[in-house]
């Protein structure tokens, strides 16, 4: 292997002295692949471990690594052409390479070393794999790590509507899409997190559920350790050098998407005077800042072209659209250096006190955190980047940027945000719902906080979680897994009685059998359940009718379906569901597992599905109906079956004590290469919720090691 590495190095398009340096650096790193293909990386220093981490990720799926940074840097159009120009412009409004390079230069030495190790690991991978052809980034520079410093799926920047950005800077009249208006159904995101105190467990040790709901294959599972004390295991977003959701030997952290308001729009009054543009702020006119942003793109003939945009900014942020004669500026968190520090340093926290010390960086804007440690501490924490605002104003709409009272007034102190620490009930929970039920009766009180602390509200999953936690004192790792896959569907428990009432008021013989079946159903999913199929199809038909009206009424769609949708519409939706099931599958009595399937055909980021190719039945449903285990599936062009692309992605349960114990499963498998044995080797376990043992300690890794090697070998 050493001879092969030497030959590859000799042929790589890079300077020989740099290759010698990278090869010497690789000698300080070892990678062990276990029998699931999961990488366990060890380096002499944290930076060496990061070198190996980046290299191992590239081995498993370089395409996803590069794509994440192409997106983050606003360079997608260089690969995909003109269609991506507006997304790139949106990114470049906030991500400026010149600023990131300056941030890199003034970074603390330890962080700079990590960024250097990260870039070296990726560049060494490219040097030793000349057959891999990057789409855009042929050489990674250390400062690029700052462009993607927080591991959430869908960053704050994506709140800016592309149609309106194009309308403003492209001088076009474009209506917002139904998706941008929030009229289309979106699979609920936000993940599930549960932390259980020792007193509620049989073995007297704290437990943590790590259950991110993202698009499948969005993160890599790995362990990264060093002689400097780093030793973290869990899910890391492709291309990032920190474990985003996971644990170390003493503590664990799980992030769920928060409903806190951290992105605001300011309506700016623009004034032209003496050939210049100003914006009103109090009694003064302030100069409107402008700059030129260049967006390169690949033309239809394959050549490179570019478009230049003069963009505008106020002290609130960049202008992104126009509404009612005002220019709209967007304010959001933009602290890449602090975010990267916080993301990495929390992986080395050993208890709640040290975790909170890292949180003082206040560079987490989008994530609630569920925490547990070996001391028995558990906690629910709200995000740390929460601007202080005047609660008289409604920040769910653009506020008057000319009124200084609407400005952000610093950041909320950590102890002034919603949180729960080791509550008497012995558990904390969140699933992207509001924090007011995070610990049952010991939850934060809504009346004690500004309105902007939550915009998510409650959800069927939010109602479901406490049901499986309340009054339980016998939790184990297995018991927590069972709770995470509890099959109850609270949304249908609420909706079906309204259907029965509608039927009783206007009986229809064509629906008698369907209504009777749903009335007798226990509202629990299973692969064999025909009622699950009927209920889901009925619910989807109702959602299509209710969602636009609910949006117009300012109501939750679930509330609208239950309380406002007419009895006639509910019955009509059941007719529609029955007819669609019969047309597509031959009978409305089709088992759910025949419809709801997991399929992974290739390594593409956007998958293509085929009813004629092998697939696996999945018993759990979309989180839309309150299923804790989430499988966001739908029909695709040419299919009748539903195929999942999001929901449960990485699932782990962790027990903290003298030694940490854990089990986990990943959607599909660790590798993005269809020829790898680890491309789909976890698919069946994933569908059944059968988690495998995690190999955390060196002796366990050694027992299950398939190969150990240095980067480049």
XYZ file of C-alpha atoms in Angstrom:
713
model
C 0.000 0.000 0.000
C 2.868 2.350 0.736
C 4.222 1.806 -2.801
C 0.792 2.552 -4.273
C 0.539 5.746 -2.210
C 3.998 6.833 -3.367
C 3.047 6.258 -6.992
C -0.158 8.232 -6.627
C 1.626 11.074 -4.912
C 4.122 11.230 -7.732
C 1.344 11.625 -10.289
C -0.808 14.112 -8.368
C -1.000 17.655 -9.746
C 0.535 19.379 -6.725
C 3.935 20.569 -5.568
C 6.280 17.807 -4.455
C 7.287 19.615 -1.264
C 3.657 20.029 -0.222
C 2.941 16.384 -0.947
C 5.897 15.383 1.193
C 4.527 17.514 3.990
C 1.066 15.972 3.699
C 2.482 12.463 3.608
C 4.483 13.152 6.775
C 1.369 14.521 8.410
C -0.612 11.402 7.491
C 1.896 9.338 9.457
C 0.467 10.847 12.664
C -3.044 9.589 11.860
C -4.642 6.150 11.922
C -8.053 5.151 10.572
C -9.729 1.921 11.648
C -12.785 0.752 9.765
C -15.089 -1.524 11.742
C -17.401 -4.194 10.354
C -20.004 -1.559 9.477
C -17.473 0.545 7.573
C -17.514 3.239 10.252
C -14.258 5.148 10.625
C -12.556 5.446 14.000
C -9.894 8.126 13.561
C -7.018 8.823 15.930
C -4.388 11.531 15.709
C -1.561 12.725 17.902
C -3.147 16.180 18.085
C -6.683 17.430 17.578
C -5.537 18.899 14.258
C -4.127 15.529 13.189
C -7.462 13.915 14.080
C -9.274 16.528 11.985
C -6.903 15.739 9.097
C -7.953 12.079 9.320
C -11.598 12.963 9.792
C -11.702 15.019 6.591
C -9.819 12.323 4.694
C -12.166 9.549 5.872
C -15.264 11.566 4.968
C -13.889 12.127 1.495
C -13.282 8.385 1.160
C -16.906 7.675 1.978
C -18.580 10.408 -0.077
C -16.417 13.167 -1.525
C -19.338 14.340 -3.660
C -21.351 15.300 -0.575
C -18.333 16.884 1.096
C -17.623 19.090 -1.900
C -21.301 19.862 -2.551
C -21.766 21.217 0.973
C -18.907 23.671 0.529
C -19.845 24.580 -3.030
C -23.254 25.508 -1.626
C -21.837 27.322 1.408
C -19.447 29.396 -0.702
C -22.102 30.325 -3.273
C -20.423 28.465 -6.125
C -23.133 26.022 -7.223
C -23.697 27.809 -10.532
C -20.100 27.034 -11.497
C -21.196 23.408 -11.717
C -24.921 23.563 -12.427
C -25.254 26.652 -14.574
C -27.535 29.688 -14.630
C -30.363 28.050 -12.668
C -28.268 28.318 -9.505
C -27.260 31.975 -9.841
C -29.832 33.314 -7.416
C -29.051 30.779 -4.719
C -25.373 31.679 -5.113
C -26.129 35.393 -4.893
C -28.136 34.802 -1.718
C -25.196 32.999 -0.173
C -22.711 35.659 -1.234
C -24.791 38.372 0.422
C -23.643 36.908 3.724
C -20.542 34.809 2.971
C -17.616 36.903 1.717
C -14.315 35.062 1.112
C -12.359 38.225 1.931
C -14.010 38.409 5.346
C -13.499 34.695 5.978
C -9.821 34.976 5.071
C -9.465 37.841 7.527
C -11.275 35.803 10.192
C -8.941 32.899 9.549
C -5.908 35.145 9.922
C -7.048 36.401 13.328
C -8.338 33.040 14.597
C -6.810 31.611 17.770
C -3.874 29.305 17.052
C -5.735 26.143 18.056
C -8.632 26.887 15.684
C -6.293 27.832 12.857
C -4.503 24.491 13.361
C -7.816 22.645 13.023
C -8.682 24.488 9.814
C -5.229 23.728 8.439
C -5.642 20.051 9.304
C -9.071 19.979 7.678
C -7.837 21.466 4.393
C -4.751 19.252 4.405
C -6.881 16.127 4.862
C -9.098 16.929 1.901
C -6.217 17.982 -0.322
C -4.277 14.825 0.557
C -7.319 12.774 -0.396
C -7.472 14.473 -3.799
C -3.728 14.036 -4.283
C -3.947 10.304 -3.575
C -7.135 9.777 -5.594
C -6.455 11.333 -9.012
C -9.489 9.555 -10.495
C -11.757 11.721 -8.340
C -12.692 14.830 -10.303
C -14.095 17.676 -8.203
C -16.944 19.643 -9.732
C -15.646 23.013 -8.538
C -13.178 22.932 -5.639
C -9.903 21.408 -6.767
C -7.975 22.732 -3.773
C -9.375 23.364 -0.295
C -8.075 26.353 1.617
C -8.252 26.483 5.429
C -10.474 29.595 5.574
C -13.192 27.736 3.662
C -14.062 25.819 6.833
C -15.553 29.067 8.171
C -18.155 29.149 5.398
C -19.975 26.123 6.826
C -19.473 26.362 10.557
C -22.794 25.160 11.943
C -24.113 21.691 11.161
C -27.865 22.197 10.803
C -29.692 21.117 7.691
C -31.003 24.268 6.060
C -29.243 27.320 7.473
C -30.759 30.666 8.415
C -29.792 32.086 5.006
C -32.329 29.800 3.326
C -35.147 31.858 4.872
C -34.580 34.422 2.091
C -37.056 33.742 -0.741
C -35.204 33.262 -4.026
C -38.078 34.481 -6.199
C -38.139 37.815 -4.388
C -34.370 38.132 -4.478
C -34.497 37.588 -8.228
C -37.386 40.013 -8.595
C -35.418 42.731 -6.805
C -31.935 42.290 -8.261
C -33.106 40.899 -11.594
C -35.683 43.674 -12.122
C -38.406 41.132 -12.773
C -41.956 40.670 -11.534
C -42.039 37.279 -9.831
C -44.669 35.987 -7.465
C -43.608 33.986 -4.451
C -44.019 30.265 -4.965
C -46.546 28.260 -2.968
C -43.583 26.711 -1.195
C -42.166 30.100 -0.203
C -45.595 31.149 1.050
C -45.703 28.082 3.273
C -48.693 26.572 1.472
C -47.073 23.265 0.517
C -46.670 20.397 2.912
C -43.135 19.959 4.188
C -42.027 16.952 6.140
C -41.667 18.127 9.748
C -38.031 18.670 10.613
C -36.430 19.263 13.935
C -35.505 15.821 15.179
C -36.273 14.127 18.485
C -34.180 14.437 21.597
C -34.796 12.811 24.974
C -32.626 12.920 28.091
C -33.529 10.759 31.082
C -32.167 11.203 34.594
C -30.642 8.253 36.520
C -33.621 8.012 38.890
C -35.885 7.064 35.964
C -33.637 4.197 34.828
C -33.108 0.659 36.070
C -29.311 0.900 36.110
C -29.076 4.362 37.662
C -27.346 6.073 34.719
C -28.486 8.987 32.552
C -29.740 8.152 29.051
C -29.851 10.194 25.851
C -31.785 9.680 22.606
C -30.106 11.157 19.521
C -32.609 11.131 16.652
C -32.006 13.799 13.977
C -34.644 14.108 11.275
C -32.847 15.239 8.133
C -32.641 14.218 4.515
C -31.104 10.764 4.299
C -27.336 10.406 4.020
C -26.852 14.031 5.126
C -24.338 13.061 7.792
C -21.519 10.613 8.307
C -21.185 8.442 11.414
C -17.688 8.303 12.896
C -15.465 8.473 15.956
C -12.626 10.973 16.206
C -10.003 10.996 18.982
C -6.570 12.393 19.772
C -3.835 12.380 22.381
C -5.037 15.876 23.329
C -8.242 14.550 24.871
C -10.625 14.614 21.927
C -12.833 11.502 21.834
C -16.230 12.099 20.235
C -18.605 9.713 18.466
C -21.716 10.451 16.458
C -23.044 12.160 13.361
C -21.017 14.778 11.529
C -22.318 16.745 8.576
C -20.299 15.887 5.467
C -17.208 18.083 5.272
C -17.310 19.460 8.811
C -14.678 18.610 11.397
C -16.822 18.303 14.505
C -19.320 15.734 15.724
C -22.581 17.607 15.417
C -24.862 15.251 17.361
C -23.178 12.678 19.557
C -21.287 11.952 22.731
C -17.920 11.501 24.361
C -16.973 9.343 27.343
C -18.776 11.639 29.789
C -21.417 13.736 28.022
C -23.788 13.748 25.067
C -25.636 16.398 23.086
C -28.581 16.224 20.715
C -29.819 19.177 18.635
C -33.364 19.807 17.458
C -34.436 22.672 15.206
C -35.745 25.537 17.295
C -38.820 27.685 16.813
C -37.095 30.735 18.284
C -37.152 33.841 16.086
C -33.579 34.665 15.075
C -34.147 35.954 11.522
C -35.939 39.284 11.145
C -36.916 41.588 8.291
C -36.696 45.374 8.465
C -38.702 47.554 6.064
C -36.370 50.359 4.989
C -37.597 53.727 3.719
C -35.322 54.665 0.809
C -34.720 58.307 -0.068
C -32.855 59.606 -3.136
C -30.989 62.875 -2.630
C -28.349 64.540 -4.773
C -28.028 61.409 -6.889
C -27.404 59.162 -3.875
C -29.576 56.708 -1.979
C -30.183 56.948 1.751
C -32.416 55.163 4.226
C -34.333 56.716 7.085
C -33.275 55.905 10.624
C -34.894 57.995 13.322
C -34.399 61.655 12.443
C -31.419 61.034 10.182
C -30.714 59.835 6.657
C -28.028 57.194 6.504
C -26.100 56.382 3.307
C -27.219 53.119 1.745
C -24.196 50.878 1.375
C -23.604 49.207 -1.967
C -21.128 46.726 -3.369
C -20.710 44.627 -6.484
C -20.986 40.847 -6.190
C -19.806 38.675 -9.059
C -21.449 35.270 -9.563
C -19.572 32.966 -11.964
C -21.623 30.307 -13.721
C -21.218 27.569 -16.278
C -22.798 28.568 -19.574
C -24.812 26.184 -21.744
C -21.797 25.540 -23.977
C -19.657 24.549 -20.987
C -17.618 27.734 -20.859
C -17.446 29.931 -17.773
C -19.356 33.212 -17.650
C -20.334 35.599 -14.879
C -23.020 38.020 -13.797
C -22.412 41.093 -11.677
C -24.918 42.521 -9.223
C -24.865 45.792 -7.330
C -26.319 44.875 -3.963
C -27.405 47.095 -1.087
C -27.112 46.902 2.672
C -28.222 48.825 5.739
C -26.971 48.340 9.280
C -29.725 45.733 9.650
C -28.380 43.577 6.828
C -28.561 43.084 3.057
C -31.596 44.141 1.038
C -33.324 40.999 -0.281
C -36.690 42.163 -1.662
C -39.210 44.975 -1.990
C -42.658 45.056 -0.403
C -45.265 47.811 -0.249
C -42.812 50.406 -1.506
C -40.167 49.557 1.111
C -36.881 47.747 0.658
C -36.602 44.765 2.977
C -33.342 44.071 4.815
C -32.676 40.778 6.582
C -30.878 40.407 9.913
C -29.496 37.040 10.975
C -26.554 35.506 12.823
C -23.269 35.803 10.953
C -20.521 34.776 13.409
C -18.554 32.093 11.540
C -15.478 32.074 13.766
C -17.433 31.870 17.011
C -19.800 29.277 15.500
C -16.922 27.046 14.447
C -15.312 27.351 17.878
C -18.543 26.499 19.665
C -19.296 23.573 17.350
C -15.917 21.967 18.021
C -15.340 22.852 21.675
C -18.642 21.438 22.888
C -17.510 17.997 21.714
C -14.831 18.124 24.439
C -17.186 19.223 27.238
C -17.356 16.640 30.014
C -20.312 17.944 32.029
C -23.050 20.539 31.919
C -20.871 23.253 33.455
C -18.183 22.928 30.782
C -20.837 22.631 28.055
C -22.419 25.895 29.201
C -19.044 27.607 29.307
C -18.669 26.853 25.600
C -22.251 28.024 25.015
C -21.217 31.506 26.177
C -19.839 31.994 22.666
C -23.521 32.484 21.716
C -23.058 31.296 18.158
C -25.838 28.700 17.953
C -28.923 30.313 16.461
C -31.049 27.435 15.254
C -30.778 24.539 17.671
C -32.325 23.504 20.921
C -30.119 21.060 22.808
C -30.907 17.969 24.865
C -27.988 17.121 27.141
C -26.984 14.280 29.491
C -23.765 13.388 31.289
C -22.132 10.783 33.512
C -22.801 12.912 36.607
C -26.480 12.305 36.025
C -27.253 15.823 34.854
C -29.840 16.303 32.110
C -30.947 19.529 30.450
C -33.049 21.193 27.790
C -31.357 24.322 26.418
C -32.741 26.950 24.037
C -30.380 28.369 21.361
C -27.747 30.798 22.591
C -27.952 33.395 19.806
C -31.248 35.125 20.617
C -31.415 38.850 19.841
C -33.175 41.008 22.442
C -36.110 42.878 20.932
C -38.946 45.131 21.981
C -41.847 42.718 22.373
C -44.333 45.419 21.395
C -43.444 44.755 17.767
C -44.554 41.759 15.722
C -41.322 40.332 14.349
C -43.138 37.636 12.409
C -43.656 40.427 9.852
C -41.255 43.103 8.581
C -40.855 45.821 11.200
C -40.200 49.492 10.509
C -36.454 49.841 10.001
C -36.723 53.620 10.384
C -37.780 53.226 14.010
C -34.694 52.706 16.226
C -36.924 50.949 18.763
C -37.183 47.933 16.424
C -33.401 47.335 16.399
C -31.841 44.311 18.016
C -30.477 45.264 21.428
C -27.734 42.750 22.078
C -28.087 39.030 22.806
C -30.162 37.337 25.482
C -28.116 36.147 28.484
C -28.082 32.365 28.672
C -29.976 32.320 31.964
C -32.760 34.464 30.485
C -33.630 31.988 27.709
C -35.932 28.984 28.257
C -34.085 26.071 29.810
C -34.659 23.123 32.122
C -31.891 21.538 34.205
C -32.392 18.199 35.990
C -36.125 18.664 36.622
C -37.904 16.618 39.342
C -39.842 14.567 36.770
C -36.540 13.086 35.548
C -36.836 13.724 31.799
C -36.582 16.442 29.166
C -37.816 16.233 25.597
C -38.033 18.246 22.394
C -39.078 17.536 18.816
C -38.975 20.961 17.162
C -42.046 21.938 19.181
C -42.266 24.753 21.680
C -40.239 24.587 24.908
C -43.286 24.973 27.166
C -43.728 21.178 27.424
C -40.039 20.193 27.536
C -40.304 18.756 31.063
C -43.996 18.291 31.758
C -45.118 20.441 34.708
C -41.528 21.611 35.229
C -41.267 23.210 31.798
C -40.523 26.903 31.222
C -43.675 29.041 31.400
C -44.682 30.792 28.205
C -45.872 33.867 30.099
C -42.372 34.442 31.478
C -40.769 35.032 28.080
C -41.099 37.344 25.056
C -43.226 36.146 22.143
C -40.181 35.757 19.926
C -38.836 32.886 22.056
C -41.010 30.495 20.034
C -42.838 30.500 16.720
C -43.120 26.726 16.259
C -46.013 26.026 18.607
C -47.072 22.537 19.573
C -47.199 19.540 17.214
C -48.464 15.951 17.243
C -44.919 14.751 17.960
C -44.684 17.265 20.772
C -47.804 15.728 22.302
C -46.558 12.192 21.743
C -43.181 12.474 23.488
C -44.423 13.080 27.034
C -46.874 10.176 26.648
C -44.002 7.673 26.459
C -41.976 9.374 29.216
C -44.466 10.278 31.918
C -44.248 8.242 35.141
C -41.687 5.784 33.718
C -38.997 4.736 36.193
C -37.693 1.634 34.413
C -35.834 2.934 31.374
C -32.916 0.998 29.880
C -31.164 1.380 26.552
C -33.688 -1.038 25.054
C -36.593 0.711 26.725
C -35.504 4.054 25.304
C -35.289 2.517 21.828
C -38.827 1.172 22.240
C -40.041 4.622 23.293
C -38.333 6.226 20.286
C -40.248 3.841 17.992
C -43.595 3.968 19.814
C -46.156 3.488 17.007
C -48.967 5.707 18.301
C -50.217 8.433 15.913
C -51.780 11.252 17.970
C -52.986 13.238 14.959
C -55.340 10.449 13.894
C -56.494 9.871 17.448
C -57.812 13.421 17.279
C -59.032 13.438 13.669
C -60.828 10.087 13.351
C -63.576 10.886 15.901
C -64.472 13.943 13.799
C -64.741 11.677 10.754
C -67.009 9.272 12.623
C -69.214 12.189 13.677
C -69.384 13.413 10.072
C -70.362 9.938 8.881
C -72.975 9.478 11.597
C -74.570 12.767 10.545
C -74.619 11.803 6.850
C -74.136 8.020 6.403
C -72.814 6.861 3.038
C -72.945 3.101 2.404
C -69.863 3.366 0.160
C -67.813 4.462 3.186
C -69.341 2.296 5.907
C -66.551 -0.292 5.938
C -63.759 2.288 5.844
C -65.245 4.338 8.695
C -65.787 1.227 10.780
C -62.192 0.128 10.214
C -60.773 3.487 11.269
C -63.126 3.723 14.256
C -61.914 0.339 15.542
C -58.213 1.077 14.814
C -55.856 1.702 17.733
C -54.061 4.493 15.820
C -50.773 2.585 15.827
C -48.691 2.089 12.706
C -47.352 -1.254 11.511
C -46.215 -2.714 8.205
C -49.221 -5.047 8.194
C -51.792 -2.392 9.029
C -54.291 -1.552 6.288
C -55.791 1.129 8.527
C -52.469 2.996 8.545
C -52.581 3.170 4.743
C -56.172 4.416 4.695
C -55.570 6.958 7.448
C -52.442 8.394 5.813
C -54.086 8.738 2.400
C -57.157 10.292 4.032
C -55.017 12.676 6.052
C -53.072 13.762 2.972
C -56.289 14.441 1.062
C -57.567 16.563 3.955
C -54.259 18.403 4.278
C -54.452 19.496 0.638
C -57.911 20.956 1.296
C -57.090 22.534 4.655
C -53.582 23.952 4.356
C -54.311 27.060 2.233
C -57.363 27.962 4.333
C -55.452 27.383 7.571
C -52.666 29.668 6.349
C -55.176 32.390 5.486
C -56.807 32.040 8.905
C -53.483 32.059 10.734
C -54.218 28.625 12.168
C -52.330 25.407 12.718
C -53.281 22.954 9.925
C -54.063 20.202 12.446
C -56.457 22.483 14.316
C -58.083 23.528 11.063
C -58.568 19.946 9.893
C -60.087 18.919 13.215
C -62.205 21.969 13.986
C -62.864 23.933 10.794
C -62.831 21.528 7.845
C -66.421 20.724 6.971
C -67.882 17.246 7.561
C -68.538 17.008 3.830
C -64.881 17.717 3.048
C -63.760 15.068 5.528
C -65.981 12.464 3.930
C -64.939 13.549 0.425
C -61.292 13.141 1.453
C -62.036 9.572 2.563
C -63.627 8.843 -0.817
C -60.541 10.266 -2.527
C -58.206 8.185 -0.346
C -60.169 4.973 -0.978
C -60.238 5.516 -4.725
C -56.522 6.319 -4.913
C -55.567 3.236 -2.899
C -57.780 1.068 -5.086
C -56.446 2.566 -8.318
C -52.794 2.268 -7.322
C -52.758 -0.953 -5.292
C -55.980 -2.815 -6.135
C -57.748 -2.277 -2.812
C -58.101 0.288 -0.056
C -57.167 -2.574 2.267
C -53.491 -2.474 1.279
C -50.944 -3.091 4.078
C -48.855 -0.023 4.843
C -45.588 -1.885 4.270
C -46.585 -2.543 0.667
C -46.733 1.202 0.096
C -44.115 2.780 2.373
C -40.612 1.744 1.231
C -36.900 2.394 1.695
C -34.869 2.229 -1.512
C -31.288 3.251 -2.246
C -30.284 2.718 -5.853
C -27.231 4.910 -6.302
C -25.101 7.500 -4.578
C -26.792 10.534 -6.115
C -27.737 13.368 -3.788
C -31.145 13.569 -5.487
C -32.374 10.006 -5.704
C -34.409 8.327 -8.445
C -36.902 5.642 -7.424
C -38.319 2.660 -9.292
C -41.190 0.375 -8.263
C -39.546 -2.454 -10.199
C -36.334 -2.368 -8.161
C -35.828 -3.918 -4.719
C -37.021 -1.961 -1.715
C -37.729 -2.582 1.950
C -41.016 -2.008 3.819
C -40.916 0.660 6.512
C -43.624 0.518 9.197
C -43.324 4.020 10.650
C -44.960 7.030 9.039
C -44.228 10.671 8.460
C -43.798 12.763 11.594
C -46.731 14.728 10.139
C -49.065 12.405 12.042
C -47.118 12.385 15.307
C -44.909 9.359 14.752
C -41.753 9.760 16.822
C -39.806 7.618 14.361
C -40.170 9.639 11.179
C -40.134 8.483 7.547
C -40.902 11.295 5.130
C -42.084 9.461 2.009
C -44.178 10.222 -1.060
C -44.832 9.145 -4.635
C -42.354 10.149 -7.327
C -42.685 10.387 -11.108
C -43.380 6.889 -12.380
C -43.995 5.343 -8.934
C -47.104 4.339 -7.029
C -45.259 3.312 -3.901
C -44.004 5.891 -1.416
C -40.229 6.221 -1.012
C -38.613 7.959 1.917
C -35.945 10.628 1.604
C -35.994 12.213 5.054
C -36.850 11.689 8.694
C -34.968 9.249 10.899
C -31.441 9.416 9.512
C -29.042 8.656 12.366
C -30.514 7.142 15.540
C -28.520 6.478 18.700
C -29.244 5.766 22.343
C -26.495 6.377 24.889
C -26.071 5.397 28.533
C -23.604 7.326 30.695
C -21.879 5.825 33.721
C -18.419 4.576 34.609
C -18.285 3.548 30.966
C -20.445 4.810 28.154
C -22.632 2.319 26.264
C -24.441 3.065 23.024
C -26.389 1.599 20.134
C -27.018 3.219 16.775
C -28.237 2.822 13.215
C -27.791 4.903 10.061
C -30.152 5.081 7.091
C -28.767 2.800 4.378
C -25.108 2.623 5.283
C -21.948 4.608 5.856
C -20.629 4.702 2.291
C -21.997 6.692 -0.628
C -20.412 4.250 -3.096
C -22.971 1.753 -4.503
C -20.191 -0.823 -4.936
C -19.274 -0.701 -1.249
C -20.577 -3.425 1.098
C -21.481 -0.560 3.431
C -23.706 1.273 0.972
C -26.920 -0.379 2.173
C -25.899 -2.833 4.889
C -27.913 -1.077 7.603
C -31.120 -0.661 5.583
C -32.998 -3.586 7.128
C -31.930 -2.646 10.658
C -33.007 0.905 9.924
C -36.476 -0.160 8.807
C -36.973 -2.386 11.847
C -35.461 -0.031 14.415
C -32.913 -2.683 15.339
C -29.954 -0.653 16.553
C -26.455 -2.166 16.566
C -23.810 -1.890 19.271
C -21.493 1.122 19.007
C -17.767 0.368 19.317
C -16.486 3.233 21.415
C -13.518 1.926 23.392
C -10.243 0.830 21.722
C -10.649 -2.770 22.839
C -14.110 -2.944 21.241
C -12.937 -1.290 18.052
C -10.041 -3.746 17.857
C -12.387 -6.753 18.165
C -14.462 -5.535 15.229
C -11.742 -3.955 13.103
C -11.697 -4.892 9.421
C -8.707 -2.757 8.494
C -6.428 -0.118 9.997
C -4.442 2.235 7.788
C -2.887 5.661 7.392
C -4.415 8.259 5.043
C -2.921 7.717 1.609
C -2.529 3.961 2.002
